[in-house]
Amino acid sequence: MVYTGKPSKSCEACRLRKKRCDKAVPGCGQCRRQGTTCPGYRDLLSLSFRNETARVIGKANAQRPSSGKHDPSDGVSPSPSPSYSSKSSSSMALVSVPPTSPV
């Protein structure tokens, strides 16, 4: 869910006309002056967040290279294999240091 910012509290007609709405109930002053019935106000809680799950999945599938090896329906993505240095273990031998005595 994505936060879309502060939603307008104005009625539908005032938002379309980009006029300041006085938010009067049952109808706003702008609609009364225009001689139209006020269409009412939106539910502000349902406007705070927008479900973008389908859009995100579509973008991810579009960016994924189609190699044919991965089945997107299994829900598990392949993990990259760790890369190791090509140095042999003998070149990384530890050197022993004798302990020092306290003075």
PDB file of C-alpha atoms in Angstrom, residues 92-97:
ATOM      1  CA  MET A  92      46.446 -18.101   3.193  1.00  0.00           C
ATOM      2  CA  ALA A  93      48.310 -19.955   5.945  1.00  0.00           C
ATOM      3  CA  LEU A  94      48.403 -18.428   9.400  1.00  0.00           C
ATOM      4  CA  VAL A  95      51.681 -17.324  10.870  1.00  0.00           C
ATOM      5  CA  SER A  96      52.239 -18.172  14.529  1.00  0.00           C
ATOM      6  CA  VAL A  97      53.472 -15.371  16.774  1.00  0.00           C
TER       7      VAL A  97
END
